[in-house]
mmCIF file of C-alpha atoms in Angstrom:
data_model
loop_
_atom_site.group_PDB
_atom_site.id
_atom_site.type_symbol
_atom_site.label_atom_id
_atom_site.label_comp_id
_atom_site.label_asym_id
_atom_site.label_seq_id
_atom_site.Cartn_x
_atom_site.Cartn_y
_atom_site.Cartn_z
ATOM 1 C CA SER A 826 -10.543 -56.776 31.849
ATOM 2 C CA ALA A 827 -8.323 -59.576 33.123
ATOM 3 C CA VAL A 828 -8.290 -61.800 36.170
ATOM 4 C CA ILE A 829 -4.865 -61.869 37.756
ATOM 5 C CA SER A 830 -3.808 -64.057 40.633
ATOM 6 C CA GLN A 831 -0.641 -63.976 42.686
ATOM 7 C CA LYS A 832 0.927 -66.577 44.926
ATOM 8 C CA PRO A 833 1.647 -66.396 47.765
ATOM 9 C CA SER A 834 -0.668 -63.701 49.044
ATOM 10 C CA ARG A 835 1.684 -63.076 51.937
ATOM 11 C CA ASP A 836 4.818 -64.556 53.440
ATOM 12 C CA ILE A 837 7.233 -64.031 56.275
ATOM 13 C CA CYS A 838 10.835 -64.809 55.329
ATOM 14 C CA GLN A 839 14.152 -64.892 57.096
ATOM 15 C CA ARG A 840 16.910 -62.476 56.242
ATOM 16 C CA GLY A 841 19.220 -63.856 53.561
ATOM 17 C CA THR A 842 16.687 -66.181 51.959
ATOM 18 C CA SER A 843 14.720 -65.653 48.728
ATOM 19 C CA LEU A 844 11.046 -65.534 47.836
ATOM 20 C CA THR A 845 9.572 -66.302 44.438
ATOM 21 C CA ILE A 846 6.236 -64.719 43.608
ATOM 22 C CA GLN A 847 4.021 -66.111 40.881
ATOM 23 C CA CYS A 848 1.662 -64.112 38.695
ATOM 24 C CA GLN A 849 -0.987 -65.855 36.574
ATOM 25 C CA VAL A 850 -3.311 -64.166 34.082
ATOM 26 C CA ASP A 851 -6.481 -65.641 32.609
ATOM 27 C CA SER A 852 -5.667 -64.464 29.087
ATOM 28 C CA GLN A 853 -2.606 -64.080 26.918
ATOM 29 C CA VAL A 854 -0.893 -60.749 27.316
ATOM 30 C CA THR A 855 2.264 -59.325 25.826
ATOM 31 C CA MET A 856 3.373 -56.995 28.566
ATOM 32 C CA MET A 857 3.567 -57.748 32.257
ATOM 33 C CA PHE A 858 4.933 -55.464 34.924
ATOM 34 C CA TRP A 859 6.232 -55.901 38.450
ATOM 35 C CA TYR A 860 5.854 -53.162 41.065
ATOM 36 C CA ARG A 861 6.949 -52.660 44.627
ATOM 37 C CA GLN A 862 4.863 -50.788 47.179
ATOM 38 C CA GLN A 863 6.812 -50.059 50.317
ATOM 39 C CA PRO A 864 4.846 -49.491 53.543
ATOM 40 C CA GLY A 865 2.724 -46.363 53.271
ATOM 41 C CA GLN A 866 4.215 -45.511 49.886
ATOM 42 C CA SER A 867 3.140 -45.367 46.276
ATOM 43 C CA LEU A 868 4.002 -47.910 43.617
ATOM 44 C CA THR A 869 7.422 -48.105 42.005
ATOM 45 C CA LEU A 870 8.000 -50.047 38.809
ATOM 46 C CA ILE A 871 10.637 -52.739 39.179
ATOM 47 C CA ALA A 872 10.704 -54.146 35.672
ATOM 48 C CA THR A 873 8.795 -54.885 32.502
ATOM 49 C CA ALA A 874 8.586 -58.515 31.434
ATOM 50 C CA ASN A 875 7.826 -59.480 27.863
ATOM 51 C CA GLN A 876 7.548 -63.080 26.802
ATOM 52 C CA GLY A 877 10.591 -64.322 24.949
ATOM 53 C CA SER A 878 12.946 -61.544 25.972
ATOM 54 C CA GLU A 879 14.927 -60.423 28.975
ATOM 55 C CA ALA A 880 13.125 -58.270 31.487
ATOM 56 C CA THR A 881 13.823 -54.553 31.385
ATOM 57 C CA TYR A 882 14.710 -53.149 34.793
ATOM 58 C CA GLU A 883 14.144 -49.642 36.071
ATOM 59 C CA SER A 884 16.857 -47.539 37.618
ATOM 60 C CA GLY A 885 17.712 -48.826 41.058
ATOM 61 C CA PHE A 886 16.640 -52.406 40.393
ATOM 62 C CA VAL A 887 19.017 -55.114 39.191
ATOM 63 C CA ILE A 888 18.555 -58.603 37.837
ATOM 64 C CA ASP A 889 20.709 -60.237 40.509
ATOM 65 C CA LYS A 890 18.395 -58.966 43.220
ATOM 66 C CA PHE A 891 15.084 -59.280 41.317
ATOM 67 C CA PRO A 892 15.353 -62.045 38.696
ATOM 68 C CA ILE A 893 12.229 -62.374 36.579
ATOM 69 C CA SER A 894 11.003 -65.178 34.380
ATOM 70 C CA ARG A 895 8.347 -64.963 31.671
ATOM 71 C CA PRO A 896 8.022 -68.445 30.180
ATOM 72 C CA ASN A 897 4.723 -67.844 28.373
ATOM 73 C CA LEU A 898 2.025 -65.264 27.701
ATOM 74 C CA THR A 899 0.021 -65.972 30.868
ATOM 75 C CA PHE A 900 2.633 -66.405 33.578
ATOM 76 C CA SER A 901 5.572 -64.660 35.213
ATOM 77 C CA THR A 902 7.621 -64.962 38.368
ATOM 78 C CA LEU A 903 9.561 -62.407 40.378
ATOM 79 C CA THR A 904 12.200 -63.565 42.820
ATOM 80 C CA VAL A 905 13.396 -61.269 45.571
ATOM 81 C CA SER A 906 16.853 -62.538 46.506
ATOM 82 C CA ASN A 907 19.068 -62.221 49.567
ATOM 83 C CA LEU A 908 16.272 -60.713 51.573
ATOM 84 C CA SER A 909 16.778 -57.907 54.052
ATOM 85 C CA PRO A 910 14.194 -56.091 56.198
ATOM 86 C CA GLU A 911 14.229 -53.245 53.643
ATOM 87 C CA ASP A 912 12.621 -55.635 51.151
ATOM 88 C CA SER A 913 9.480 -55.810 53.272
ATOM 89 C CA SER A 914 6.856 -54.504 50.856
ATOM 90 C CA ILE A 915 3.857 -55.425 48.795
ATOM 91 C CA TYR A 916 4.825 -56.724 45.371
ATOM 92 C CA LEU A 917 2.249 -56.418 42.605
ATOM 93 C CA CYS A 918 2.142 -57.657 39.066
ATOM 94 C CA SER A 919 0.099 -56.009 36.359
ATOM 95 C CA VAL A 920 -0.734 -56.586 32.729
ATOM 96 C CA GLU A 921 -1.461 -54.170 29.955
ATOM 97 C CA LEU A 922 -4.585 -54.679 27.902
ATOM 98 C CA THR A 923 -6.079 -52.440 25.251
ATOM 99 C CA GLY A 924 -6.203 -48.694 25.606
ATOM 100 C CA TYR A 925 -3.055 -48.573 27.716
ATOM 101 C CA GLU A 926 -5.011 -49.918 30.670
ATOM 102 C CA GLN A 927 -3.102 -51.866 33.278
ATOM 103 C CA TYR A 928 -4.811 -54.384 35.518
ATOM 104 C CA PHE A 929 -3.250 -55.367 38.793
ATOM 105 C CA GLY A 930 -3.026 -58.526 40.789
ATOM 106 C CA PRO A 931 -3.995 -58.548 44.477
ATOM 107 C CA GLY A 932 -0.386 -58.253 45.598
ATOM 108 C CA THR A 933 2.013 -60.295 47.709
ATOM 109 C CA ARG A 934 2.772 -58.920 51.148
ATOM 110 C CA LEU A 935 6.347 -59.800 52.142
ATOM 111 C CA THR A 936 7.708 -59.373 55.639
ATOM 112 C CA VAL A 937 11.399 -60.018 56.229
ATOM 113 C CA THR A 938 12.531 -60.777 59.757
ATOM 114 C CA ALA B 1335 10.988 -33.811 39.952
ATOM 115 C CA GLN B 1336 8.038 -36.135 40.331
ATOM 116 C CA SER B 1337 6.050 -36.576 37.107
ATOM 117 C CA VAL B 1338 2.679 -36.993 38.803
ATOM 118 C CA THR B 1339 1.887 -35.094 41.981
ATOM 119 C CA GLN B 1340 -1.019 -35.645 44.290
ATOM 120 C CA LEU B 1341 -1.388 -32.566 46.391
ATOM 121 C CA ASP B 1342 -3.127 -34.119 49.376
ATOM 122 C CA SER B 1343 -1.788 -37.130 51.249
ATOM 123 C CA GLN B 1344 -4.971 -37.504 53.311
ATOM 124 C CA VAL B 1345 -8.521 -36.281 52.840
ATOM 125 C CA PRO B 1346 -11.050 -36.796 55.623
ATOM 126 C CA VAL B 1347 -14.640 -36.353 54.483
ATOM 127 C CA PHE B 1348 -18.070 -36.961 55.943
ATOM 128 C CA GLU B 1349 -20.422 -39.476 54.417
ATOM 129 C CA GLU B 1350 -22.632 -38.031 51.650
ATOM 130 C CA ALA B 1351 -20.349 -35.005 51.270
ATOM 131 C CA PRO B 1352 -18.505 -34.299 48.017
ATOM 132 C CA VAL B 1353 -14.820 -35.005 47.623
ATOM 133 C CA GLU B 1354 -12.124 -33.794 45.244
ATOM 134 C CA LEU B 1355 -8.698 -35.363 44.956
ATOM 135 C CA ARG B 1356 -6.124 -33.237 43.235
ATOM 136 C CA CYS B 1357 -3.569 -34.480 40.717
ATOM 137 C CA ASN B 1358 -1.087 -32.539 38.607
ATOM 138 C CA TYR B 1359 1.175 -33.952 35.943
ATOM 139 C CA SER B 1360 4.388 -32.747 34.364
ATOM 140 C CA SER B 1361 5.529 -32.712 30.769
ATOM 141 C CA SER B 1362 7.534 -35.920 31.308
ATOM 142 C CA VAL B 1363 4.314 -37.908 31.115
ATOM 143 C CA SER B 1364 2.035 -38.057 28.170
ATOM 144 C CA VAL B 1365 -1.558 -36.981 28.452
ATOM 145 C CA TYR B 1366 -2.681 -40.522 29.091
ATOM 146 C CA LEU B 1367 -3.869 -40.290 32.680
ATOM 147 C CA PHE B 1368 -5.491 -42.716 35.077
ATOM 148 C CA TRP B 1369 -7.010 -42.924 38.525
ATOM 149 C CA TYR B 1370 -6.751 -46.132 40.511
ATOM 150 C CA VAL B 1371 -8.251 -47.087 43.868
ATOM 151 C CA GLN B 1372 -6.704 -49.450 46.384
ATOM 152 C CA TYR B 1373 -9.010 -50.783 49.068
ATOM 153 C CA PRO B 1374 -7.363 -52.070 52.255
ATOM 154 C CA ASN B 1375 -5.314 -55.205 51.666
ATOM 155 C CA GLN B 1376 -6.208 -55.361 47.998
ATOM 156 C CA GLY B 1377 -4.598 -54.634 44.645
ATOM 157 C CA LEU B 1378 -5.338 -51.612 42.474
ATOM 158 C CA GLN B 1379 -8.574 -51.183 40.568
ATOM 159 C CA LEU B 1380 -8.906 -48.837 37.604
ATOM 160 C CA LEU B 1381 -11.471 -46.096 38.280
ATOM 161 C CA LEU B 1382 -11.203 -44.174 35.025
ATOM 162 C CA LYS B 1383 -8.830 -43.039 32.336
ATOM 163 C CA TYR B 1384 -8.278 -40.142 29.960
ATOM 164 C CA LEU B 1385 -6.699 -40.844 26.598
ATOM 165 C CA SER B 1386 -8.309 -38.220 24.349
ATOM 166 C CA GLY B 1387 -11.634 -36.606 23.532
ATOM 167 C CA SER B 1388 -13.992 -35.182 26.115
ATOM 168 C CA THR B 1389 -12.128 -33.680 29.035
ATOM 169 C CA LEU B 1390 -14.753 -34.883 31.510
ATOM 170 C CA VAL B 1391 -14.303 -38.568 32.118
ATOM 171 C CA LYS B 1392 -16.799 -40.699 34.009
ATOM 172 C CA GLY B 1393 -15.668 -43.817 35.813
ATOM 173 C CA ILE B 1394 -16.982 -46.519 38.061
ATOM 174 C CA ASN B 1395 -18.628 -46.057 41.455
ATOM 175 C CA GLY B 1396 -19.838 -42.532 40.635
ATOM 176 C CA PHE B 1397 -16.388 -41.006 40.209
ATOM 177 C CA GLU B 1398 -15.462 -38.554 37.485
ATOM 178 C CA ALA B 1399 -12.351 -36.603 36.574
ATOM 179 C CA GLU B 1400 -11.621 -33.558 34.488
ATOM 180 C CA PHE B 1401 -8.564 -33.189 32.310
ATOM 181 C CA ASN B 1402 -7.308 -29.607 32.222
ATOM 182 C CA LYS B 1403 -4.410 -29.113 29.844
ATOM 183 C CA SER B 1404 -3.745 -25.482 30.712
ATOM 184 C CA GLN B 1405 -3.443 -26.307 34.395
ATOM 185 C CA THR B 1406 -1.847 -29.731 33.795
ATOM 186 C CA SER B 1407 -4.364 -31.235 36.178
ATOM 187 C CA PHE B 1408 -6.563 -34.319 36.341
ATOM 188 C CA HIS B 1409 -8.625 -33.945 39.499
ATOM 189 C CA LEU B 1410 -10.953 -36.700 40.680
ATOM 190 C CA ARG B 1411 -14.377 -35.921 42.100
ATOM 191 C CA LYS B 1412 -17.376 -37.636 43.587
ATOM 192 C CA PRO B 1413 -20.505 -35.649 44.527
ATOM 193 C CA SER B 1414 -21.495 -37.842 47.465
ATOM 194 C CA VAL B 1415 -19.197 -40.352 49.132
ATOM 195 C CA HIS B 1416 -20.048 -43.528 50.985
ATOM 196 C CA ILE B 1417 -18.266 -45.244 53.835
ATOM 197 C CA SER B 1418 -17.167 -47.858 51.301
ATOM 198 C CA ASP B 1419 -15.147 -45.214 49.428
ATOM 199 C CA THR B 1420 -12.590 -45.267 52.229
ATOM 200 C CA ALA B 1421 -9.442 -46.269 50.372
ATOM 201 C CA GLU B 1422 -6.201 -45.009 48.876
ATOM 202 C CA TYR B 1423 -6.446 -43.312 45.503
ATOM 203 C CA PHE B 1424 -3.591 -43.086 43.031
ATOM 204 C CA CYS B 1425 -3.244 -40.831 40.034
ATOM 205 C CA ALA B 1426 -0.970 -42.174 37.307
ATOM 206 C CA GLY B 1427 0.308 -41.167 33.916
ATOM 207 C CA LEU B 1428 2.083 -42.876 31.096
ATOM 208 C CA LYS B 1429 5.631 -41.735 30.496
ATOM 209 C CA ALA B 1430 5.975 -39.818 27.284
ATOM 210 C CA ALA B 1431 8.031 -42.576 25.671
ATOM 211 C CA GLY B 1432 6.678 -46.037 26.191
ATOM 212 C CA ASN B 1433 3.969 -47.616 28.278
ATOM 213 C CA LYS B 1434 5.320 -47.352 31.798
ATOM 214 C CA LEU B 1435 3.002 -45.930 34.391
ATOM 215 C CA THR B 1436 4.334 -43.409 36.863
ATOM 216 C CA PHE B 1437 2.272 -43.008 40.009
ATOM 217 C CA GLY B 1438 1.569 -40.110 42.285
ATOM 218 C CA GLY B 1439 2.152 -40.476 45.991
ATOM 219 C CA GLY B 1440 -1.427 -41.445 46.720
ATOM 220 C CA THR B 1441 -4.267 -39.818 48.645
ATOM 221 C CA ARG B 1442 -5.832 -41.630 51.559
ATOM 222 C CA VAL B 1443 -9.564 -40.927 51.790
ATOM 223 C CA LEU B 1444 -11.250 -41.563 55.105
ATOM 224 C CA VAL B 1445 -15.020 -41.300 55.001
ATOM 225 C CA LYS B 1446 -16.534 -40.564 58.389
ATOM 226 C CA PRO B 1447 -20.145 -41.328 59.350
#
């Protein structure tokens, strides 16, 4: 398994500002993923982040709104830009280990006012 | 059409009673299937997975699931639940091409004393 931490655990942000979420893993991993979980909903994949390459975004998510960095094999950041109340969600990072298993961080709860 | 469907959004159950959570998958996902649990205010934890081999898969915390190819199902069961099993449960499958998880809508289990 892997130990994954996220910072911050929660935040309240003003409309129009940005929030950067950090994801740290205790081992080197190739693939990291960012998900959004809107209130009372399931998880939706935002993008896949591989070290050394541009993130791959899913339909409905764009780099200008959700820029991602992946500077090394243990760390990634997701920025949610130009915040609106509709961005209020839990954002989770995950990593893929062997056997196609994904392990998830504890999530970042974002509230936009 | 959704690739992974959880047929029940909520399942109330009494403590020490059995529980079954239903999950069906479509052909757009591979037969790599997973069940995750999300306790309140926490990230997702992998309960069990099916990649190949025996169709009855045993996981953590006394849960098991059965892969049924003819019915395209992967139902989760536990013979006797505890109060601590109160959580949201997600069925997920890997998309046929690649390693991106697609999640079902989730089933909220409420264990009553």
